[in-house]
XYZ file of N, CA and C in Angstrom:
435
model
N 0.831 -1.179 0.000
C 0.000 0.000 0.000
C 0.878 1.246 0.000
N 0.545 2.174 -0.853
C 1.341 3.390 -0.992
C 0.815 4.445 -0.026
N 1.731 5.072 0.678
C 1.310 6.119 1.612
C 1.302 7.462 0.898
N 0.453 8.348 1.345
C 0.414 9.692 0.781
C 1.346 10.580 1.586
N 1.955 11.552 0.926
C 2.882 12.428 1.661
C 2.132 13.274 2.680
N 2.797 13.520 3.770
C 2.202 14.380 4.787
C 2.273 15.823 4.318
N 1.508 16.678 4.951
C 1.483 18.085 4.552
C 2.866 18.727 4.620
N 3.652 18.522 5.710
C 4.991 19.132 5.726
C 5.896 18.594 4.608
N 5.767 17.304 4.300
C 6.582 16.724 3.232
C 6.191 17.317 1.887
N 4.896 17.435 1.649
C 4.419 18.019 0.396
C 4.846 19.482 0.292
N 4.789 20.193 1.405
C 5.203 21.595 1.408
C 6.701 21.727 1.126
N 7.488 20.832 1.696
C 8.937 20.850 1.449
C 9.225 20.571 -0.024
N 8.507 19.625 -0.614
C 8.698 19.315 -2.034
C 8.327 20.521 -2.900
N 7.265 21.198 -2.522
C 6.856 22.392 -3.261
C 7.914 23.485 -3.158
N 8.480 23.659 -1.971
C 9.543 24.670 -1.786
C 10.767 24.353 -2.637
N 11.126 23.070 -2.715
C 12.301 22.685 -3.509
C 12.081 22.949 -4.993
N 10.836 22.923 -5.417
C 10.528 23.161 -6.827
C 10.327 24.642 -7.144
N 10.000 25.434 -6.139
C 9.657 26.841 -6.373
C 10.822 27.643 -6.948
N 11.989 27.535 -6.359
C 13.134 28.332 -6.829
C 13.506 27.995 -8.273
N 13.650 26.697 -8.641
C 13.965 26.440 -10.049
C 12.830 26.826 -10.991
N 11.576 26.772 -10.525
C 10.454 27.186 -11.373
C 10.524 28.689 -11.646
N 10.819 29.463 -10.612
C 10.973 30.910 -10.790
C 12.172 31.188 -11.699
N 13.256 30.457 -11.490
C 14.443 30.629 -12.332
C 14.129 30.298 -13.789
N 13.301 29.289 -14.023
C 12.916 28.932 -15.392
C 12.135 30.066 -16.048
N 11.200 30.654 -15.308
C 10.418 31.779 -15.845
C 11.335 32.961 -16.148
N 12.261 33.244 -15.242
C 13.208 34.343 -15.472
C 14.113 34.059 -16.670
N 14.459 32.797 -16.866
C 15.296 32.425 -18.007
C 14.550 32.637 -19.318
N 13.276 32.273 -19.350
C 12.468 32.521 -20.555
C 12.388 34.026 -20.817
N 12.154 34.805 -19.770
C 12.108 36.263 -19.923
C 13.443 36.797 -20.444
N 14.540 36.262 -19.921
C 15.869 36.686 -20.399
C 16.051 36.325 -21.865
N 15.599 35.142 -22.247
C 15.716 34.728 -23.642
C 14.935 35.633 -24.579
N 13.729 35.996 -24.180
C 12.926 36.904 -25.002
C 13.550 38.292 -25.038
N 14.101 38.726 -23.921
C 14.743 40.040 -23.856
C 16.000 40.102 -24.712
N 16.788 39.046 -24.669
C 18.027 39.017 -25.453
C 17.716 39.197 -26.928
N 16.685 38.512 -27.392
C 16.325 38.614 -28.808
C 15.802 40.001 -29.171
N 15.207 40.699 -28.223
C 14.664 42.022 -28.539
C 15.709 43.121 -28.397
N 16.744 42.881 -27.585
C 17.751 43.911 -27.327
C 18.998 43.720 -28.197
N 19.411 42.479 -28.365
C 20.631 42.187 -29.122
C 20.268 41.582 -30.474
N 21.251 41.534 -31.347
C 21.021 40.875 -32.631
C 22.281 40.136 -33.053
N 22.184 39.435 -34.139
C 23.327 38.726 -34.694
C 23.761 37.541 -33.857
N 25.047 37.239 -33.961
C 25.602 36.067 -33.287
C 25.493 36.142 -31.767
N 25.647 37.340 -31.202
C 25.572 37.480 -29.744
C 24.207 37.012 -29.259
N 23.146 37.476 -29.909
C 21.792 37.080 -29.514
C 21.569 35.588 -29.736
N 22.050 35.082 -30.852
C 21.843 33.671 -31.173
C 22.516 32.762 -30.149
N 23.776 33.027 -29.868
C 24.501 32.140 -28.953
C 24.089 32.346 -27.495
N 23.696 33.568 -27.147
C 23.124 33.781 -25.814
C 21.828 32.984 -25.693
N 21.042 32.973 -26.755
C 19.814 32.183 -26.771
C 20.087 30.700 -26.614
N 21.150 30.205 -27.239
C 21.521 28.792 -27.096
C 21.864 28.465 -25.644
N 22.660 29.333 -25.032
C 23.041 29.114 -23.632
C 21.810 29.175 -22.726
N 20.915 30.112 -22.979
C 19.702 30.236 -22.170
C 18.766 29.045 -22.377
N 18.761 28.459 -23.569
C 17.970 27.262 -23.845
C 18.422 26.119 -22.933
N 19.728 25.912 -22.870
C 20.259 24.854 -21.996
C 20.020 25.201 -20.522
N 20.136 26.467 -20.170
C 19.878 26.899 -18.796
C 18.421 26.623 -18.420
N 17.507 26.884 -19.338
C 16.094 26.589 -19.087
C 15.892 25.101 -18.834
N 16.508 24.271 -19.638
C 16.376 22.823 -19.439
C 16.956 22.431 -18.081
N 18.068 23.036 -17.685
C 18.649 22.780 -16.363
C 17.609 23.031 -15.278
N 16.954 24.203 -15.313
C 15.959 24.531 -14.289
C 14.772 23.576 -14.350
N 14.355 23.198 -15.557
C 13.217 22.287 -15.683
C 13.535 20.909 -15.114
N 14.772 20.471 -15.255
C 15.182 19.197 -14.636
C 14.983 19.290 -13.129
N 15.368 20.413 -12.536
C 15.234 20.583 -11.089
C 13.785 20.771 -10.651
N 12.943 21.275 -11.532
C 11.514 21.364 -11.206
C 10.923 19.956 -11.153
N 11.275 19.149 -12.131
C 10.737 17.782 -12.210
C 11.347 16.886 -11.130
N 12.638 17.016 -10.914
C 13.354 16.169 -9.948
C 14.207 17.066 -9.051
N 13.595 17.686 -8.043
C 14.287 18.725 -7.267
C 15.479 18.245 -6.452
N 15.599 16.968 -6.191
C 16.749 16.479 -5.421
C 17.944 16.107 -6.302
N 17.832 16.383 -7.583
C 18.909 16.084 -8.517
C 20.130 16.944 -8.194
N 21.287 16.329 -8.197
C 22.524 17.085 -7.978
C 22.744 18.038 -9.148
N 23.375 19.165 -8.859
C 23.595 20.182 -9.885
C 24.349 19.673 -11.090
N 25.394 18.887 -10.874
C 26.187 18.404 -12.002
C 25.375 17.440 -12.865
N 24.469 16.690 -12.250
C 23.617 15.771 -13.026
C 22.622 16.574 -13.861
N 22.014 17.593 -13.251
C 21.089 18.447 -13.995
C 21.799 19.132 -15.155
N 23.045 19.553 -14.938
C 23.828 20.186 -16.006
C 24.118 19.190 -17.124
N 24.468 17.973 -16.767
C 24.745 16.953 -17.786
C 23.489 16.635 -18.593
N 22.354 16.520 -17.902
C 21.090 16.247 -18.601
C 20.732 17.413 -19.518
N 20.857 18.641 -19.020
C 20.538 19.820 -19.829
C 21.407 19.886 -21.077
N 22.689 19.619 -20.914
C 23.596 19.646 -22.061
C 23.250 18.525 -23.045
N 22.995 17.331 -22.534
C 22.672 16.189 -23.395
C 21.369 16.410 -24.158
N 20.357 16.932 -23.482
C 19.077 17.195 -24.154
C 19.261 18.261 -25.226
N 19.974 19.327 -24.904
C 20.196 20.409 -25.863
C 20.957 19.920 -27.092
N 22.013 19.171 -26.862
C 22.788 18.626 -27.978
C 21.933 17.630 -28.766
N 21.143 16.827 -28.053
C 20.256 15.869 -28.729
C 19.254 16.555 -29.639
N 18.683 17.657 -29.167
C 17.737 18.407 -29.995
C 18.462 18.992 -31.207
N 19.664 19.507 -31.000
C 20.436 20.060 -32.122
C 20.734 18.977 -33.160
N 21.141 17.805 -32.692
C 21.423 16.700 -33.623
C 20.149 16.206 -34.310
N 19.022 16.251 -33.607
C 17.734 15.866 -34.183
C 17.395 16.735 -35.390
N 17.891 17.969 -35.389
C 17.642 18.873 -36.511
C 18.247 18.341 -37.808
N 19.242 17.474 -37.705
C 19.842 16.873 -38.900
C 18.853 15.994 -39.665
N 17.798 15.529 -38.991
C 16.820 14.654 -39.643
C 15.849 15.418 -40.533
N 15.710 16.725 -40.315
C 14.742 17.514 -41.064
C 13.354 17.522 -40.440
N 13.120 16.645 -39.487
C 11.804 16.577 -38.837
C 11.481 17.876 -38.094
N 12.408 18.435 -37.308
C 12.083 19.702 -36.636
C 11.737 20.821 -37.623
N 12.408 20.878 -38.760
C 12.101 21.915 -39.753
C 10.688 21.720 -40.293
N 10.307 20.475 -40.543
C 8.953 20.185 -41.019
C 7.914 20.555 -39.965
N 8.166 20.174 -38.718
C 7.242 20.526 -37.638
C 7.188 22.039 -37.429
N 8.343 22.683 -37.522
C 8.426 24.127 -37.333
C 7.702 24.911 -38.413
N 7.558 24.314 -39.592
C 6.819 24.976 -40.671
C 5.336 25.084 -40.337
N 4.865 24.259 -39.413
C 3.445 24.232 -39.067
C 3.156 24.731 -37.662
N 4.195 24.934 -36.856
C 3.963 25.298 -35.464
C 5.083 26.199 -34.948
N 4.694 27.347 -34.440
C 5.665 28.269 -33.837
C 6.284 27.622 -32.600
N 5.465 26.930 -31.811
C 5.975 26.284 -30.604
C 7.041 25.242 -30.949
N 6.787 24.429 -31.976
C 7.782 23.436 -32.394
C 9.059 24.119 -32.865
N 8.912 25.216 -33.569
C 10.091 25.952 -34.051
C 10.898 26.507 -32.882
N 10.203 27.010 -31.838
C 10.899 27.547 -30.672
C 11.580 26.457 -29.855
N 10.924 25.324 -29.690
C 11.449 24.249 -28.844
C 12.511 23.427 -29.567
N 12.262 23.104 -30.834
C 13.148 22.188 -31.559
C 14.108 22.876 -32.521
N 13.867 24.147 -32.829
C 14.691 24.794 -33.842
C 14.357 24.234 -35.206
N 15.160 24.594 -36.200
C 14.874 24.106 -37.553
C 16.100 23.547 -38.265
N 17.256 24.159 -38.053
C 18.438 23.715 -38.797
C 19.614 23.483 -37.858
N 20.379 22.468 -38.163
C 21.568 22.127 -37.383
C 22.629 23.201 -37.575
N 23.294 23.572 -36.478
C 24.380 24.546 -36.525
C 25.420 24.121 -35.497
N 26.507 23.525 -35.954
C 27.536 22.991 -35.052
C 28.063 24.015 -34.050
N 28.234 25.297 -34.402
C 28.722 26.262 -33.400
C 27.783 26.446 -32.210
N 26.534 25.988 -32.314
C 25.624 26.073 -31.167
C 26.062 25.155 -30.032
N 26.690 24.058 -30.341
C 26.968 23.001 -29.358
C 27.736 23.484 -28.123
N 28.830 24.217 -28.259
C 29.534 24.638 -27.042
C 28.721 25.594 -26.171
N 27.809 26.335 -26.774
C 27.014 27.276 -25.988
C 25.973 26.560 -25.137
N 25.592 25.355 -25.534
C 24.723 24.548 -24.670
C 25.487 24.165 -23.401
N 26.750 23.827 -23.572
C 27.578 23.507 -22.398
C 27.720 24.733 -21.499
N 27.879 25.907 -22.098
C 27.988 27.142 -21.317
C 26.725 27.353 -20.477
N 25.567 27.182 -21.085
C 24.311 27.357 -20.357
C 24.143 26.353 -19.239
N 24.485 25.090 -19.511
C 24.369 24.047 -18.485
C 25.329 24.320 -17.328
N 26.540 24.733 -17.652
C 27.519 25.059 -16.599
C 27.103 26.287 -15.807
N 26.484 27.251 -16.471
C 25.971 28.429 -15.770
C 24.890 28.010 -14.767
N 24.011 27.107 -15.175
C 22.989 26.608 -14.265
C 23.601 25.930 -13.058
N 24.595 25.089 -13.302
C 25.274 24.383 -12.210
C 25.902 25.385 -11.240
N 26.551 26.410 -11.795
C 27.193 27.418 -10.946
C 26.158 28.207 -10.140
N 25.079 28.631 -10.779
C 24.044 29.384 -10.064
C 23.377 28.522 -8.993
N 23.140 27.280 -9.309
C 22.540 26.353 -8.353
C 23.463 26.170 -7.151
N 24.748 26.038 -7.413
C 25.724 25.910 -6.329
C 25.784 27.157 -5.454
N 25.764 28.320 -6.087
C 25.773 29.574 -5.317
C 24.514 29.713 -4.471
N 23.381 29.347 -5.031
C 22.122 29.433 -4.276
C 22.153 28.480 -3.087
N 22.673 27.283 -3.284
C 22.769 26.319 -2.183
C 23.697 26.810 -1.088
N 24.805 27.386 -1.480
C 25.760 27.921 -0.508
C 25.124 29.072 0.274
N 24.394 29.936 -0.416
C 23.723 31.054 0.258
C 22.681 30.551 1.246
N 21.910 29.520 0.859
C 20.903 28.964 1.776
C 21.558 28.390 3.023
N 22.660 27.673 2.836
C 23.354 27.079 3.985
C 23.901 28.164 4.906
N 24.460 29.224 4.340
C 24.983 30.315 5.161
C 23.862 31.012 5.902
N 22.733 31.206 5.255
C 21.591 31.864 5.880
C 21.083 31.009 7.044
N 20.953 29.714 6.822
C 20.504 28.813 7.885
C 21.469 28.826 9.056
N 22.765 28.854 8.766
C 23.785 28.889 9.825
C 23.694 30.139 10.657
N 23.487 31.272 10.018
C 23.378 32.534 10.733
C 22.099 32.585 11.569
N 20.993 32.138 11.017
C 19.739 32.213 11.754
C 19.710 31.198 12.895
N 20.446 30.108 12.785
C 20.504 29.103 13.867
C 21.314 29.642 15.055
N 22.296 30.529 14.803
C 23.131 31.079 15.873
C 22.415 32.158 16.663
N 21.357 32.701 16.139
C 20.660 33.820 16.814
C 19.814 33.346 17.939
């Protein structure tokens, strides 16, 4: 028989998901802003890094106890996988009929995008680590009071 989570457990799970969910929304906003403020290669590659960063946060929303380096590896692998999937032509076909498919899957393979996915995933790992360190320091200070 499966037990249901208690209210404090459910609340703790919700708290663990809240920060990466907010970070995901902010990442989408940053991605939209980058495209409206910058242009050319800077905007394109910043968008690639933000795409991987978004996937990093979504991994933590779905599985909040995931270690940062694992979330970064998954984000990088998914991003590279989507880029390689573009070689099949399927994303371009889907993108011709759907803006959402074009935004999520892209349309054409571009090898220079690949390192920027790693940059975004590593940025997520670093931000996640800094946030964890800040939480631990805050807890330490409030426990001493």
